[in-house]
Short mmCIF file of C-alpha atoms in Angstrom, two decimals:
data_model
loop_
_atom_site.label_atom_id
_atom_site.label_comp_id
_atom_site.label_asym_id
_atom_site.label_seq_id
_atom_site.Cartn_x
_atom_site.Cartn_y
_atom_site.Cartn_z
CA MET A 142 181.99 93.39 129.72
CA ASN A 143 182.48 95.94 132.12
CA HIS A 144 179.70 97.66 133.80
CA SER A 145 179.77 101.33 132.70
CA GLU A 146 180.14 103.92 135.69
CA ASN A 147 177.98 106.46 133.98
CA LYS A 148 174.48 105.36 133.71
CA TRP A 149 172.15 106.39 130.92
CA THR A 150 169.23 108.37 131.40
CA LEU A 151 166.14 107.82 129.42
CA ASP A 152 166.28 111.05 127.70
CA ALA A 153 169.96 110.75 126.66
CA VAL A 154 169.04 107.30 125.06
CA MET A 155 166.13 108.70 123.06
CA GLU A 156 168.11 111.51 121.87
CA ILE A 157 170.44 109.24 120.62
CA TYR A 158 167.67 106.97 118.97
CA ASN A 159 166.15 110.00 117.38
CA MET A 160 168.82 111.42 115.90
CA PRO A 161 169.07 111.86 112.11
CA LEU A 162 169.33 108.47 110.98
CA LEU A 163 172.65 108.82 108.73
CA GLU A 164 174.24 110.79 111.65
CA LEU A 165 173.08 108.04 114.20
CA VAL A 166 174.66 105.31 111.94
CA PHE A 167 177.84 107.09 111.50
CA ARG A 168 178.13 107.50 115.29
CA ALA A 169 177.36 104.05 116.09
CA ALA A 170 179.78 102.64 113.42
CA THR A 171 182.45 105.04 114.97
CA VAL A 172 181.92 103.52 118.37
CA HIS A 173 181.89 99.96 116.88
CA ARG A 174 185.06 100.42 115.40
CA GLN A 175 186.92 101.28 118.64
CA PHE A 176 186.14 97.72 120.16
CA HIS A 177 185.44 95.48 117.29
CA ASN A 178 186.98 94.56 113.80
CA PRO A 179 184.00 96.02 111.33
CA ARG A 180 184.97 93.18 109.09
CA GLU A 181 184.14 90.37 111.40
CA VAL A 182 180.45 88.96 111.81
CA GLN A 183 179.72 86.10 113.68
CA ILE A 184 177.00 83.78 112.02
CA SER A 185 174.71 82.03 114.45
CA THR A 186 172.29 79.18 113.98
CA LEU A 187 169.06 78.91 116.10
CA LEU A 188 167.98 75.15 116.42
CA SER A 189 164.61 74.43 118.12
CA VAL A 190 165.51 70.90 120.02
CA LYS A 191 162.09 70.96 121.32
CA THR A 192 159.05 72.81 119.57
CA GLY A 193 155.55 73.69 120.61
CA GLY A 194 153.14 73.10 123.96
CA CYS A 195 154.89 75.82 125.86
CA PRO A 196 152.44 76.64 128.90
CA GLU A 197 153.20 80.24 129.04
CA ASP A 198 151.06 83.31 127.12
CA CYS A 199 153.79 85.36 125.65
CA ALA A 200 151.59 87.30 123.14
CA TYR A 201 154.45 87.03 120.28
CA CYS A 202 155.28 83.35 120.55
CA PRO A 203 153.63 80.77 118.27
CA GLN A 204 154.91 77.87 120.45
CA ALA A 205 152.28 78.80 123.33
CA ALA A 206 150.25 75.68 123.78
CA ARG A 207 147.17 78.04 124.18
CA TYR A 208 147.31 79.75 120.76
CA TYR A 209 146.40 77.82 117.74
CA THR A 210 149.10 78.35 115.29
CA ASP A 211 150.54 75.98 112.57
CA ILE A 212 153.59 74.85 114.70
CA GLU A 213 153.73 71.45 114.88
CA LYS A 214 154.48 69.77 118.52
CA ASN A 215 157.79 67.89 118.60
CA ASP A 216 159.69 65.93 121.21
CA LEU A 217 163.10 66.61 122.32
CA MET A 218 165.66 65.87 119.43
CA SER A 219 167.98 63.39 119.72
CA PRO A 220 171.82 63.52 119.79
CA GLU A 221 172.26 62.38 116.15
CA GLN A 222 169.37 64.85 114.88
CA VAL A 223 171.19 67.54 116.55
CA ARG A 224 174.61 66.57 115.35
CA THR A 225 173.40 66.43 111.81
CA ALA A 226 171.80 70.11 111.89
CA ALA A 227 174.72 71.49 113.47
CA LEU A 228 177.29 70.11 110.63
CA ARG A 229 174.86 71.59 108.03
CA ALA A 230 174.98 74.87 110.13
CA LYS A 231 178.55 74.99 110.36
CA GLY A 232 179.00 74.28 106.58
CA LEU A 233 176.97 77.14 105.88
CA GLY A 234 179.54 79.61 107.98
CA SER A 235 177.84 79.21 111.48
CA SER A 236 180.18 79.20 114.47
CA ARG A 237 177.65 79.14 117.06
CA LEU A 238 174.68 77.15 117.59
CA CYS A 239 171.69 78.28 119.97
CA MET A 240 169.36 75.51 121.11
CA GLY A 241 166.00 76.34 122.09
CA ALA A 242 163.47 74.46 124.08
CA ALA A 243 159.80 75.50 124.38
CA TRP A 244 159.79 75.38 128.17
CA ARG A 245 158.87 77.87 130.79
CA ASN A 246 161.78 76.69 132.94
CA VAL A 247 164.26 73.66 133.02
CA LYS A 248 163.31 70.71 135.21
CA ASP A 249 165.84 68.58 136.66
CA ASP A 250 164.65 65.34 134.83
CA ALA A 251 165.45 62.78 132.13
CA GLU A 252 164.97 65.56 129.35
CA PHE A 253 167.64 67.97 130.90
CA ASP A 254 169.78 64.97 131.18
CA GLN A 255 169.41 64.77 127.31
CA VAL A 256 170.10 68.39 126.73
CA LEU A 257 173.10 68.11 128.72
CA GLU A 258 174.37 65.29 126.10
CA LEU A 259 173.22 67.70 122.98
CA VAL A 260 175.57 70.25 124.36
CA ARG A 261 178.18 67.60 124.62
CA THR A 262 177.50 66.73 120.95
CA VAL A 263 177.63 70.12 119.45
CA ASN A 264 180.80 71.05 121.48
CA ALA A 265 182.81 68.13 119.98
CA LEU A 266 182.01 69.54 116.42
CA ASP A 267 184.18 72.81 117.61
CA MET A 268 181.11 75.27 117.69
CA GLU A 269 180.12 77.55 120.38
CA VAL A 270 177.00 76.38 122.19
CA CYS A 271 174.43 78.56 123.18
CA CYS A 272 170.98 77.35 124.82
CA THR A 273 167.83 79.35 125.57
CA LEU A 274 165.64 76.92 127.91
CA GLY A 275 163.63 79.08 129.86
CA MET A 276 164.05 79.83 133.57
CA LEU A 277 167.31 78.33 135.33
CA THR A 278 168.26 77.48 139.24
CA GLU A 279 171.79 78.12 140.15
CA SER A 280 172.44 74.49 140.08
CA GLN A 281 171.01 73.92 136.51
CA ALA A 282 173.06 76.74 135.42
CA GLN A 283 176.22 75.36 136.65
CA LYS A 284 175.42 71.90 135.17
CA LEU A 285 174.95 73.44 131.50
CA ALA A 286 178.23 75.22 132.13
CA ASP A 287 180.00 72.06 133.11
CA ALA A 288 178.57 70.21 129.89
CA GLY A 289 180.21 73.02 127.69
CA VAL A 290 177.55 75.91 127.17
CA TYR A 291 179.25 78.88 126.18
CA ALA A 292 176.36 81.34 126.12
CA TYR A 293 172.92 81.41 127.62
CA ASN A 294 170.16 83.22 126.27
CA HIS A 295 167.33 84.71 127.98
CA ASN A 296 166.00 87.86 126.67
CA LEU A 297 164.08 90.53 128.63
CA ASP A 298 161.97 91.44 125.75
CA SER A 299 160.87 94.99 126.41
CA SER A 300 160.80 97.38 129.12
CA GLU A 301 159.58 96.34 132.57
CA GLU A 302 156.76 98.78 132.04
CA PHE A 303 155.66 97.23 128.75
CA TYR A 304 156.66 93.65 129.68
CA LYS A 305 153.21 93.43 131.57
CA GLU A 306 151.43 93.96 128.21
CA ILE A 307 152.57 90.78 126.59
CA ILE A 308 153.71 88.15 129.16
CA SER A 309 151.55 87.28 132.82
CA THR A 310 152.99 83.78 133.40
CA ARG A 311 156.63 85.11 133.80
CA GLY A 312 157.73 87.99 135.73
CA TYR A 313 160.28 90.68 134.60
CA GLU A 314 162.17 89.89 138.04
CA ASP A 315 162.18 86.18 137.10
CA ARG A 316 163.97 86.76 133.98
CA ILE A 317 166.71 89.17 136.06
CA THR A 318 167.07 86.24 138.34
CA THR A 319 167.87 83.60 135.70
CA LEU A 320 170.21 86.00 134.30
CA GLU A 321 171.90 86.36 137.78
CA ASN A 322 172.04 82.53 138.15
CA VAL A 323 173.98 82.51 134.66
CA ARG A 324 176.44 85.08 135.73
CA LYS A 325 177.42 82.98 138.64
CA THR A 326 178.99 80.49 136.08
CA LYS A 327 181.54 80.61 133.38
CA MET A 328 178.74 80.89 130.60
CA THR A 329 178.42 84.32 128.81
CA ILE A 330 175.12 86.12 128.77
CA CYS A 331 173.06 86.59 125.33
CA SER A 332 169.93 89.05 126.16
CA GLY A 333 168.05 91.74 124.39
CA GLY A 334 164.68 91.91 123.33
CA ILE A 335 161.96 92.41 120.36
CA ILE A 336 160.70 95.62 118.68
CA GLY A 337 157.52 96.22 116.77
CA MET A 338 155.02 94.81 119.60
CA GLY A 339 153.40 97.81 120.00
CA GLU A 340 155.60 99.34 122.40
CA LYS A 341 156.88 102.98 122.60
CA VAL A 342 160.42 104.16 121.64
CA ALA A 343 160.61 105.11 125.37
CA ASP A 344 160.10 101.16 126.15
CA ARG A 345 163.02 100.36 123.67
CA CYS A 346 165.28 102.69 125.19
CA GLN A 347 164.51 101.72 128.84
CA MET A 348 165.25 98.12 127.65
CA LEU A 349 168.59 98.96 126.52
CA ILE A 350 169.40 100.95 129.75
CA THR A 351 168.32 98.21 131.70
CA LEU A 352 170.58 95.79 129.97
CA SER A 353 173.31 98.27 130.45
CA GLU A 354 172.96 98.29 133.91
CA LEU A 355 173.37 94.70 134.44
CA ASP A 356 176.67 93.99 136.08
CA PRO A 357 178.42 92.70 134.01
CA GLN A 358 176.65 93.49 130.89
CA PRO A 359 175.58 90.90 128.69
CA GLU A 360 178.35 89.75 126.37
CA SER A 361 175.53 89.50 123.22
CA VAL A 362 172.52 91.62 123.04
CA PRO A 363 170.09 90.22 120.10
CA ILE A 364 167.86 92.63 118.38
CA ASN A 365 164.55 91.13 116.97
CA ALA A 366 162.07 92.50 114.94
CA LEU A 367 158.79 90.94 115.47
CA VAL A 368 157.58 88.23 113.18
CA ALA A 369 153.83 88.10 113.32
CA VAL A 370 152.33 85.01 113.51
CA GLU A 371 148.71 84.08 112.73
CA GLY A 372 146.93 82.63 115.65
CA THR A 373 148.98 84.57 118.10
CA PRO A 374 147.50 87.72 119.79
CA MET A 375 150.01 89.65 117.93
CA GLU A 376 149.13 88.27 114.45
CA ASN A 377 147.81 91.50 113.16
CA GLN A 378 150.91 93.90 114.05
CA GLU A 379 152.22 95.92 111.14
CA PRO A 380 155.64 94.77 109.96
CA VAL A 381 158.80 96.88 111.84
CA PRO A 382 159.70 99.65 109.45
CA ILE A 383 163.53 98.91 108.58
CA TRP A 384 164.43 102.02 109.84
CA ASP A 385 163.36 101.21 113.43
CA MET A 386 165.77 98.06 113.31
CA ILE A 387 168.38 100.14 112.07
CA ARG A 388 167.85 103.05 114.93
CA MET A 389 167.82 100.03 117.31
CA VAL A 390 170.99 98.35 116.57
CA ALA A 391 172.50 101.78 116.15
CA THR A 392 171.50 102.72 119.62
CA ALA A 393 172.54 99.65 121.27
CA ARG A 394 176.00 99.81 119.88
CA ILE A 395 176.45 103.25 121.33
CA VAL A 396 174.60 102.55 124.63
CA MET A 397 176.79 99.23 125.21
CA PRO A 398 179.92 99.75 123.10
CA GLN A 399 182.01 96.68 123.92
CA ASN A 400 179.10 94.23 123.65
CA VAL A 401 178.27 91.88 120.40
CA ILE A 402 174.91 93.44 119.20
CA ARG A 403 173.28 90.59 116.97
CA LEU A 404 170.65 90.96 114.44
CA SER A 405 168.45 88.30 115.29
CA ALA A 406 164.77 87.53 114.42
CA GLY A 407 163.29 89.37 111.41
CA ARG A 408 166.84 89.75 109.72
CA THR A 409 165.60 87.60 106.62
CA ASN A 410 162.77 89.87 105.96
CA MET A 411 164.98 92.94 105.62
CA SER A 412 166.52 94.19 102.38
CA TYR A 413 170.19 93.60 101.99
CA GLU A 414 170.53 97.42 101.84
CA GLY A 415 169.11 97.66 105.37
CA GLN A 416 171.09 94.85 106.61
CA ALA A 417 174.37 96.51 105.60
CA LEU A 418 173.29 99.90 107.47
CA CYS A 419 172.95 97.61 110.66
CA PHE A 420 176.35 96.11 110.16
CA MET A 421 178.10 99.55 109.31
#
């Protein structure tokens, strides 16, 4: 996606976010139709290929080893296990499989070699392959690209200011660096954030601005609603109001009109009516 020459200001994006709801949805739908077929929605499936035991302290994540959650720690899945899961997802309509591993960063070891084999396994099924494995070096990103990864997911999570309230084990700049390493390859970028963590509207809007200023912009921008999990520091966060998700998706569509805005975590907790307003 082309980098916009006209940079967004925080005041301008917040003004959009706070528009009367139906006016906001209408404007977003109008902009969306200039660049996308409104009748097309890509279905993607997220598969955790290595679950639990992550050394980081992301306050929202039940896979962090330091939190006592019901997440069962599992070793890296085998190619046959992934192939079975991918075929099931494809049969249900998914054209993209995103494989996630609970790592802080990728290491050049046997497990990374196995991930490359998983990528080749899914590629053989004629599905787009997305990976989210933590931080990457430039050489690791190139190996993933060579194996056939179509997109790499690495979220900014929130604004740089609020980010410090939820994570201390990985800096905001570390995330930007990983995105830069991915951009040096043929892989596309999937990067967005989470709402409902206690952040302000200004943080949500600033995150969108930061994403829009990446050059080029991420091809995909997932908007996630916090799924509060017992045992994490955010277990008592109130559920994200459906109107907040609708506003966030609509604002993202206006700020980055050429990009694919993805309704991600928390979607299954939304009513069909709420999802419909996001997809208009």
